[in-house]
Amino acid sequence: MSRTDEVVDGVRRMITGGELGPGDRLPVEKDLAERLGVSRGSLREGVRALTVLGVLDTRQGDGTYVTSLDPARLMSSLQFVVDLHGDTSARPFHAVRRVLETEAAGLAAHRITPEALEQALAVLEQAARTLAQEPVDHAAFIEADTAFHRIVADQGGNPVITALVEAIAGRTARERLWRGLHEEGAEARTQRDHEAVWRALAAGDAEAARVRMAAHLLDVEETLPGPEVTED
């Protein structure tokens, strides 16, 4: 284990052991370096690594603090990992998204608030107006598409699922834009699928919400590049 890894592991143990919590300030550099048995240089490297991971936040002139440890913040680095995979690997990532969002839709059917339903409906109405324009603003439609899925994921009530979906969904945005530009009727199908998901959510029908979301995302997945993902 490198010295930097020792710092990362040491701070992790301080957090998981309850010694440090969200918003807490780390001990001063000299004391923390002595406690972890590393040099100040190694400590700084470890702190930088944890800052990139969203665990720590260094404030100029004020010290280093533990962040909120919000899943969305901690998993934001996953977006970088996803982006490292080329244009030919969208399908495997989308398959993961399909599994997550299908479950999120089922959870949301029991938890979604009237305000969120209204917000989702407003997004669908905006998407419908976008499709009615000539020429269609495909980028604006993708924005509405993303907003609708974000609402559903948020209303599922599981912040980890929401964070994972957020990290993965951006990976397929370019491919979905290409689909809208080149596949006739694709965006109209997406709109109908979204409306069907919304109706299931409004009815509080978890099974229908899962089925509608799964069918919608599978339709999108089949047009994406990458190896086919099979299920046993």
PDB file of C-alpha atoms in Angstrom:
ATOM      1  CA  MET A   1       0.000   0.000   0.000  1.00  0.00           C
ATOM      2  CA  SER A   2       1.401   3.397  -0.970  1.00  0.00           C
ATOM      3  CA  ARG A   3       1.565   6.268   1.491  1.00  0.00           C
ATOM      4  CA  THR A   4      -1.241   7.995  -0.382  1.00  0.00           C
ATOM      5  CA  ASP A   5      -3.367   4.867  -0.056  1.00  0.00           C
ATOM      6  CA  GLU A   6      -2.618   4.807   3.662  1.00  0.00           C
ATOM      7  CA  VAL A   7      -3.985   8.334   3.972  1.00  0.00           C
ATOM      8  CA  VAL A   8      -7.113   7.436   2.009  1.00  0.00           C
ATOM      9  CA  ASP A   9      -7.643   4.311   4.102  1.00  0.00           C
ATOM     10  CA  GLY A  10      -6.962   6.174   7.346  1.00  0.00           C
ATOM     11  CA  VAL A  11      -9.477   8.917   6.638  1.00  0.00           C
ATOM     12  CA  ARG A  12     -11.987   6.307   5.467  1.00  0.00           C
ATOM     13  CA  ARG A  13     -11.658   4.490   8.786  1.00  0.00           C
ATOM     14  CA  MET A  14     -12.111   7.742  10.688  1.00  0.00           C
ATOM     15  CA  ILE A  15     -15.362   8.357   8.811  1.00  0.00           C
ATOM     16  CA  THR A  16     -16.754   4.824   8.957  1.00  0.00           C
ATOM     17  CA  GLY A  17     -15.774   4.561  12.615  1.00  0.00           C
ATOM     18  CA  GLY A  18     -17.810   7.644  13.450  1.00  0.00           C
ATOM     19  CA  GLU A  19     -14.883   9.835  14.442  1.00  0.00           C
ATOM     20  CA  LEU A  20     -15.569  12.127  11.503  1.00  0.00           C
ATOM     21  CA  GLY A  21     -18.930  12.873   9.962  1.00  0.00           C
ATOM     22  CA  PRO A  22     -20.394  15.031   7.197  1.00  0.00           C
ATOM     23  CA  GLY A  23     -19.327  18.645   7.671  1.00  0.00           C
ATOM     24  CA  ASP A  24     -16.623  17.875  10.233  1.00  0.00           C
ATOM     25  CA  ARG A  25     -13.218  19.491   9.978  1.00  0.00           C
ATOM     26  CA  LEU A  26     -10.152  17.269   9.767  1.00  0.00           C
ATOM     27  CA  PRO A  27      -7.407  17.659  12.362  1.00  0.00           C
ATOM     28  CA  VAL A  28      -4.665  20.102  11.426  1.00  0.00           C
ATOM     29  CA  GLU A  29      -2.154  18.803   8.909  1.00  0.00           C
ATOM     30  CA  LYS A  30       0.700  18.201  11.377  1.00  0.00           C
ATOM     31  CA  ASP A  31      -1.449  16.223  13.815  1.00  0.00           C
ATOM     32  CA  LEU A  32      -3.177  14.165  11.136  1.00  0.00           C
ATOM     33  CA  ALA A  33       0.102  13.314   9.394  1.00  0.00           C
ATOM     34  CA  GLU A  34       1.577  12.121  12.693  1.00  0.00           C
ATOM     35  CA  ARG A  35      -1.492  10.073  13.492  1.00  0.00           C
ATOM     36  CA  LEU A  36      -1.472   8.336  10.120  1.00  0.00           C
ATOM     37  CA  GLY A  37       2.301   7.890  10.175  1.00  0.00           C
ATOM     38  CA  VAL A  38       2.932   9.690   6.876  1.00  0.00           C
ATOM     39  CA  SER A  39       4.742  12.792   5.726  1.00  0.00           C
ATOM     40  CA  ARG A  40       2.873  16.015   5.092  1.00  0.00           C
ATOM     41  CA  GLY A  41       3.510  15.590   1.371  1.00  0.00           C
ATOM     42  CA  SER A  42       1.872  12.157   1.364  1.00  0.00           C
ATOM     43  CA  LEU A  43      -1.003  13.531   3.440  1.00  0.00           C
ATOM     44  CA  ARG A  44      -1.613  16.269   0.904  1.00  0.00           C
ATOM     45  CA  GLU A  45      -1.628  13.730  -1.935  1.00  0.00           C
ATOM     46  CA  GLY A  46      -4.157  11.635  -0.085  1.00  0.00           C
ATOM     47  CA  VAL A  47      -6.327  14.650   0.662  1.00  0.00           C
ATOM     48  CA  ARG A  48      -6.247  15.616  -3.022  1.00  0.00           C
ATOM     49  CA  ALA A  49      -7.337  12.097  -3.976  1.00  0.00           C
ATOM     50  CA  LEU A  50     -10.215  12.190  -1.508  1.00  0.00           C
ATOM     51  CA  THR A  51     -11.196  15.640  -2.767  1.00  0.00           C
ATOM     52  CA  VAL A  52     -11.445  14.314  -6.324  1.00  0.00           C
ATOM     53  CA  LEU A  53     -13.623  11.483  -5.027  1.00  0.00           C
ATOM     54  CA  GLY A  54     -15.964  13.986  -3.366  1.00  0.00           C
ATOM     55  CA  VAL A  55     -15.152  12.857   0.185  1.00  0.00           C
ATOM     56  CA  LEU A  56     -13.240  15.939   1.315  1.00  0.00           C
ATOM     57  CA  ASP A  57     -13.479  19.645   0.592  1.00  0.00           C
ATOM     58  CA  THR A  58     -10.430  21.872   1.082  1.00  0.00           C
ATOM     59  CA  ARG A  59     -11.282  25.482   1.845  1.00  0.00           C
ATOM     60  CA  GLN A  60      -8.539  28.038   1.349  1.00  0.00           C
ATOM     61  CA  GLY A  61      -7.433  29.390   4.708  1.00  0.00           C
ATOM     62  CA  ASP A  62     -10.057  27.417   6.610  1.00  0.00           C
ATOM     63  CA  GLY A  63      -8.916  23.796   6.558  1.00  0.00           C
ATOM     64  CA  THR A  64     -10.259  20.562   5.117  1.00  0.00           C
ATOM     65  CA  TYR A  65     -13.748  19.270   5.786  1.00  0.00           C
ATOM     66  CA  VAL A  66     -15.696  16.102   5.180  1.00  0.00           C
ATOM     67  CA  THR A  67     -18.330  16.771   2.517  1.00  0.00           C
ATOM     68  CA  SER A  68     -22.010  15.923   2.850  1.00  0.00           C
ATOM     69  CA  LEU A  69     -21.109  12.435   1.533  1.00  0.00           C
ATOM     70  CA  ASP A  70     -24.183  12.677  -0.651  1.00  0.00           C
ATOM     71  CA  PRO A  71     -24.300   9.705  -3.070  1.00  0.00           C
ATOM     72  CA  ALA A  72     -24.649  12.027  -6.081  1.00  0.00           C
ATOM     73  CA  ARG A  73     -21.435  13.777  -5.107  1.00  0.00           C
ATOM     74  CA  LEU A  74     -19.536  10.582  -4.353  1.00  0.00           C
ATOM     75  CA  MET A  75     -20.591   8.930  -7.597  1.00  0.00           C
ATOM     76  CA  SER A  76     -19.929  11.908  -9.841  1.00  0.00           C
ATOM     77  CA  SER A  77     -16.505  10.458 -10.618  1.00  0.00           C
ATOM     78  CA  LEU A  78     -18.296   7.474 -12.149  1.00  0.00           C
ATOM     79  CA  GLN A  79     -19.272   9.749 -15.034  1.00  0.00           C
ATOM     80  CA  PHE A  80     -15.578  10.091 -15.860  1.00  0.00           C
ATOM     81  CA  VAL A  81     -15.167   6.315 -15.867  1.00  0.00           C
ATOM     82  CA  VAL A  82     -18.193   5.941 -18.122  1.00  0.00           C
ATOM     83  CA  ASP A  83     -16.906   8.592 -20.522  1.00  0.00           C
ATOM     84  CA  LEU A  84     -13.599   6.766 -20.916  1.00  0.00           C
ATOM     85  CA  HIS A  85     -15.397   4.031 -22.796  1.00  0.00           C
ATOM     86  CA  GLY A  86     -15.704   4.808 -26.481  1.00  0.00           C
ATOM     87  CA  ASP A  87     -18.676   5.411 -28.717  1.00  0.00           C
ATOM     88  CA  THR A  88     -19.095   1.671 -29.310  1.00  0.00           C
ATOM     89  CA  SER A  89     -19.897   0.742 -25.713  1.00  0.00           C
ATOM     90  CA  ALA A  90     -23.139   2.598 -24.993  1.00  0.00           C
ATOM     91  CA  ARG A  91     -25.345  -0.486 -24.903  1.00  0.00           C
ATOM     92  CA  PRO A  92     -23.850  -2.228 -21.819  1.00  0.00           C
ATOM     93  CA  PHE A  93     -24.100   0.996 -19.830  1.00  0.00           C
ATOM     94  CA  HIS A  94     -27.655   1.546 -20.968  1.00  0.00           C
ATOM     95  CA  ALA A  95     -28.551  -2.013 -19.895  1.00  0.00           C
ATOM     96  CA  VAL A  96     -27.478  -1.117 -16.355  1.00  0.00           C
ATOM     97  CA  ARG A  97     -29.521   2.057 -16.575  1.00  0.00           C
ATOM     98  CA  ARG A  98     -32.547   0.021 -17.707  1.00  0.00           C
ATOM     99  CA  VAL A  99     -32.361  -2.252 -14.669  1.00  0.00           C
ATOM    100  CA  LEU A 100     -32.008   0.676 -12.279  1.00  0.00           C
ATOM    101  CA  GLU A 101     -34.692   2.887 -13.797  1.00  0.00           C
ATOM    102  CA  THR A 102     -37.178   0.046 -14.081  1.00  0.00           C
ATOM    103  CA  GLU A 103     -36.966  -0.480 -10.331  1.00  0.00           C
ATOM    104  CA  ALA A 104     -36.996   3.272  -9.693  1.00  0.00           C
ATOM    105  CA  ALA A 105     -40.239   3.585 -11.662  1.00  0.00           C
ATOM    106  CA  GLY A 106     -41.858   0.886  -9.549  1.00  0.00           C
ATOM    107  CA  LEU A 107     -40.754   2.596  -6.353  1.00  0.00           C
ATOM    108  CA  ALA A 108     -41.899   5.980  -7.630  1.00  0.00           C
ATOM    109  CA  ALA A 109     -45.419   4.702  -8.294  1.00  0.00           C
ATOM    110  CA  HIS A 110     -45.924   4.404  -4.524  1.00  0.00           C
ATOM    111  CA  ARG A 111     -43.980   7.511  -3.513  1.00  0.00           C
ATOM    112  CA  ILE A 112     -44.398  10.195  -6.153  1.00  0.00           C
ATOM    113  CA  THR A 113     -45.871  13.440  -4.864  1.00  0.00           C
ATOM    114  CA  PRO A 114     -48.660  15.402  -6.570  1.00  0.00           C
ATOM    115  CA  GLU A 115     -46.143  18.193  -7.168  1.00  0.00           C
ATOM    116  CA  ALA A 116     -43.722  15.839  -8.900  1.00  0.00           C
ATOM    117  CA  LEU A 117     -46.527  14.410 -11.035  1.00  0.00           C
ATOM    118  CA  GLU A 118     -47.414  17.930 -12.132  1.00  0.00           C
ATOM    119  CA  GLN A 119     -43.773  18.680 -12.838  1.00  0.00           C
ATOM    120  CA  ALA A 120     -43.413  15.509 -14.924  1.00  0.00           C
ATOM    121  CA  LEU A 121     -46.591  16.344 -16.827  1.00  0.00           C
ATOM    122  CA  ALA A 122     -45.267  19.846 -17.556  1.00  0.00           C
ATOM    123  CA  VAL A 123     -42.081  18.291 -18.954  1.00  0.00           C
ATOM    124  CA  LEU A 124     -44.140  15.995 -21.182  1.00  0.00           C
ATOM    125  CA  GLU A 125     -46.210  18.911 -22.421  1.00  0.00           C
ATOM    126  CA  GLN A 126     -43.048  20.838 -23.245  1.00  0.00           C
ATOM    127  CA  ALA A 127     -41.691  17.809 -25.122  1.00  0.00           C
ATOM    128  CA  ALA A 128     -44.946  17.565 -27.087  1.00  0.00           C
ATOM    129  CA  ARG A 129     -44.667  21.229 -28.085  1.00  0.00           C
ATOM    130  CA  THR A 130     -41.074  20.623 -29.171  1.00  0.00           C
ATOM    131  CA  LEU A 131     -42.149  17.729 -31.386  1.00  0.00           C
ATOM    132  CA  ALA A 132     -44.885  19.884 -32.926  1.00  0.00           C
ATOM    133  CA  GLN A 133     -42.348  22.427 -34.135  1.00  0.00           C
ATOM    134  CA  GLU A 134     -40.833  22.335 -37.601  1.00  0.00           C
ATOM    135  CA  PRO A 135     -37.983  21.690 -37.665  1.00  0.00           C
ATOM    136  CA  VAL A 136     -37.852  19.752 -34.403  1.00  0.00           C
ATOM    137  CA  ASP A 137     -35.299  20.962 -31.895  1.00  0.00           C
ATOM    138  CA  HIS A 138     -33.788  17.548 -31.156  1.00  0.00           C
ATOM    139  CA  ALA A 139     -31.452  18.848 -28.448  1.00  0.00           C
ATOM    140  CA  ALA A 140     -34.396  20.419 -26.605  1.00  0.00           C
ATOM    141  CA  PHE A 141     -36.268  17.128 -26.804  1.00  0.00           C
ATOM    142  CA  ILE A 142     -33.301  15.283 -25.264  1.00  0.00           C
ATOM    143  CA  GLU A 143     -33.288  17.840 -22.438  1.00  0.00           C
ATOM    144  CA  ALA A 144     -36.968  17.136 -21.763  1.00  0.00           C
ATOM    145  CA  ASP A 145     -36.307  13.395 -22.027  1.00  0.00           C
ATOM    146  CA  THR A 146     -33.551  13.640 -19.428  1.00  0.00           C
ATOM    147  CA  ALA A 147     -35.662  15.827 -17.135  1.00  0.00           C
ATOM    148  CA  PHE A 148     -38.532  13.316 -17.167  1.00  0.00           C
ATOM    149  CA  HIS A 149     -36.266  10.404 -16.288  1.00  0.00           C
ATOM    150  CA  ARG A 150     -34.613  12.451 -13.547  1.00  0.00           C
ATOM    151  CA  ILE A 151     -37.969  13.163 -11.904  1.00  0.00           C
ATOM    152  CA  VAL A 152     -38.910   9.483 -11.940  1.00  0.00           C
ATOM    153  CA  ALA A 153     -35.551   8.424 -10.505  1.00  0.00           C
ATOM    154  CA  ASP A 154     -35.714  11.089  -7.789  1.00  0.00           C
ATOM    155  CA  GLN A 155     -39.212  10.050  -6.764  1.00  0.00           C
ATOM    156  CA  GLY A 156     -38.091   6.457  -6.332  1.00  0.00           C
ATOM    157  CA  GLY A 157     -36.654   7.621  -3.035  1.00  0.00           C
ATOM    158  CA  ASN A 158     -33.310   5.850  -3.372  1.00  0.00           C
ATOM    159  CA  PRO A 159     -30.495   8.410  -3.718  1.00  0.00           C
ATOM    160  CA  VAL A 160     -27.997   5.743  -4.781  1.00  0.00           C
ATOM    161  CA  ILE A 161     -30.152   4.695  -7.740  1.00  0.00           C
ATOM    162  CA  THR A 162     -30.649   8.348  -8.638  1.00  0.00           C
ATOM    163  CA  ALA A 163     -26.909   9.022  -8.538  1.00  0.00           C
ATOM    164  CA  LEU A 164     -26.066   5.965 -10.630  1.00  0.00           C
ATOM    165  CA  VAL A 165     -28.712   6.810 -13.222  1.00  0.00           C
ATOM    166  CA  GLU A 166     -27.446  10.379 -13.424  1.00  0.00           C
ATOM    167  CA  ALA A 167     -23.886   9.166 -13.990  1.00  0.00           C
ATOM    168  CA  ILE A 168     -24.833   6.629 -16.651  1.00  0.00           C
ATOM    169  CA  ALA A 169     -27.598   8.459 -18.517  1.00  0.00           C
ATOM    170  CA  GLY A 170     -25.272  11.110 -19.917  1.00  0.00           C
ATOM    171  CA  ARG A 171     -23.272   8.389 -21.648  1.00  0.00           C
ATOM    172  CA  THR A 172     -26.127   7.671 -24.075  1.00  0.00           C
ATOM    173  CA  ALA A 173     -27.300  11.241 -24.690  1.00  0.00           C
ATOM    174  CA  ARG A 174     -25.233  11.645 -27.867  1.00  0.00           C
ATOM    175  CA  GLU A 175     -26.485   8.341 -29.248  1.00  0.00           C
ATOM    176  CA  ARG A 176     -30.090   9.229 -28.412  1.00  0.00           C
ATOM    177  CA  LEU A 177     -29.674  12.563 -30.175  1.00  0.00           C
ATOM    178  CA  TRP A 178     -28.338  10.742 -33.250  1.00  0.00           C
ATOM    179  CA  ARG A 179     -31.356   8.408 -33.059  1.00  0.00           C
ATOM    180  CA  GLY A 180     -33.743  11.349 -33.067  1.00  0.00           C
ATOM    181  CA  LEU A 181     -32.010  12.877 -36.079  1.00  0.00           C
ATOM    182  CA  HIS A 182     -31.840   9.727 -38.188  1.00  0.00           C
ATOM    183  CA  GLU A 183     -34.581   7.316 -37.073  1.00  0.00           C
ATOM    184  CA  GLU A 184     -37.989   8.477 -38.199  1.00  0.00           C
ATOM    185  CA  GLY A 185     -40.617   8.316 -35.471  1.00  0.00           C
ATOM    186  CA  ALA A 186     -38.153   7.551 -32.675  1.00  0.00           C
ATOM    187  CA  GLU A 187     -38.919  10.678 -30.672  1.00  0.00           C
ATOM    188  CA  ALA A 188     -42.665  10.245 -31.099  1.00  0.00           C
ATOM    189  CA  ARG A 189     -42.333   6.705 -29.704  1.00  0.00           C
ATOM    190  CA  THR A 190     -40.320   8.033 -26.791  1.00  0.00           C
ATOM    191  CA  GLN A 191     -43.017  10.602 -26.072  1.00  0.00           C
ATOM    192  CA  ARG A 192     -45.738   7.937 -26.109  1.00  0.00           C
ATOM    193  CA  ASP A 193     -43.637   5.727 -23.825  1.00  0.00           C
ATOM    194  CA  HIS A 194     -43.102   8.560 -21.375  1.00  0.00           C
ATOM    195  CA  GLU A 195     -46.810   9.334 -21.327  1.00  0.00           C
ATOM    196  CA  ALA A 196     -47.556   5.664 -20.586  1.00  0.00           C
ATOM    197  CA  VAL A 197     -45.077   5.698 -17.698  1.00  0.00           C
ATOM    198  CA  TRP A 198     -46.669   8.884 -16.374  1.00  0.00           C
ATOM    199  CA  ARG A 199     -50.152   7.357 -16.460  1.00  0.00           C
ATOM    200  CA  ALA A 200     -48.903   4.332 -14.501  1.00  0.00           C
ATOM    201  CA  LEU A 201     -47.297   6.622 -11.926  1.00  0.00           C
ATOM    202  CA  ALA A 202     -50.450   8.718 -11.630  1.00  0.00           C
ATOM    203  CA  ALA A 203     -52.476   5.537 -11.064  1.00  0.00           C
ATOM    204  CA  GLY A 204     -50.034   4.304  -8.423  1.00  0.00           C
ATOM    205  CA  ASP A 205     -49.557   1.086 -10.420  1.00  0.00           C
ATOM    206  CA  ALA A 206     -46.026  -0.076  -9.643  1.00  0.00           C
ATOM    207  CA  GLU A 207     -46.056  -3.110 -11.909  1.00  0.00           C
ATOM    208  CA  ALA A 208     -47.326  -1.123 -14.888  1.00  0.00           C
ATOM    209  CA  ALA A 209     -44.722   1.564 -14.232  1.00  0.00           C
ATOM    210  CA  ARG A 210     -41.958  -1.045 -14.255  1.00  0.00           C
ATOM    211  CA  VAL A 211     -43.236  -2.691 -17.415  1.00  0.00           C
ATOM    212  CA  ARG A 212     -43.669   0.608 -19.276  1.00  0.00           C
ATOM    213  CA  MET A 213     -40.248   1.902 -18.260  1.00  0.00           C
ATOM    214  CA  ALA A 214     -38.524  -1.387 -19.104  1.00  0.00           C
ATOM    215  CA  ALA A 215     -40.167  -1.574 -22.524  1.00  0.00           C
ATOM    216  CA  HIS A 216     -39.253   2.035 -23.277  1.00  0.00           C
ATOM    217  CA  LEU A 217     -35.601   1.669 -22.317  1.00  0.00           C
ATOM    218  CA  LEU A 218     -35.271  -1.663 -24.108  1.00  0.00           C
ATOM    219  CA  ASP A 219     -36.518  -0.004 -27.303  1.00  0.00           C
ATOM    220  CA  VAL A 220     -33.843   2.676 -26.933  1.00  0.00           C
ATOM    221  CA  GLU A 221     -31.170   0.135 -26.010  1.00  0.00           C
ATOM    222  CA  GLU A 222     -31.667  -1.889 -29.190  1.00  0.00           C
ATOM    223  CA  THR A 223     -30.588   1.076 -31.308  1.00  0.00           C
ATOM    224  CA  LEU A 224     -27.384   1.796 -29.394  1.00  0.00           C
ATOM    225  CA  PRO A 225     -23.877   0.684 -30.384  1.00  0.00           C
ATOM    226  CA  GLY A 226     -22.067  -2.005 -28.456  1.00  0.00           C
ATOM    227  CA  PRO A 227     -22.386  -5.729 -27.787  1.00  0.00           C
ATOM    228  CA  GLU A 228     -25.831  -7.069 -27.085  1.00  0.00           C
ATOM    229  CA  VAL A 229     -26.486  -7.671 -23.395  1.00  0.00           C
ATOM    230  CA  THR A 230     -28.206 -11.001 -22.864  1.00  0.00           C
ATOM    231  CA  GLU A 231     -30.053 -12.200 -19.781  1.00  0.00           C
ATOM    232  CA  ASP A 232     -30.077 -15.831 -18.709  1.00  0.00           C
TER     233      ASP A 232
END
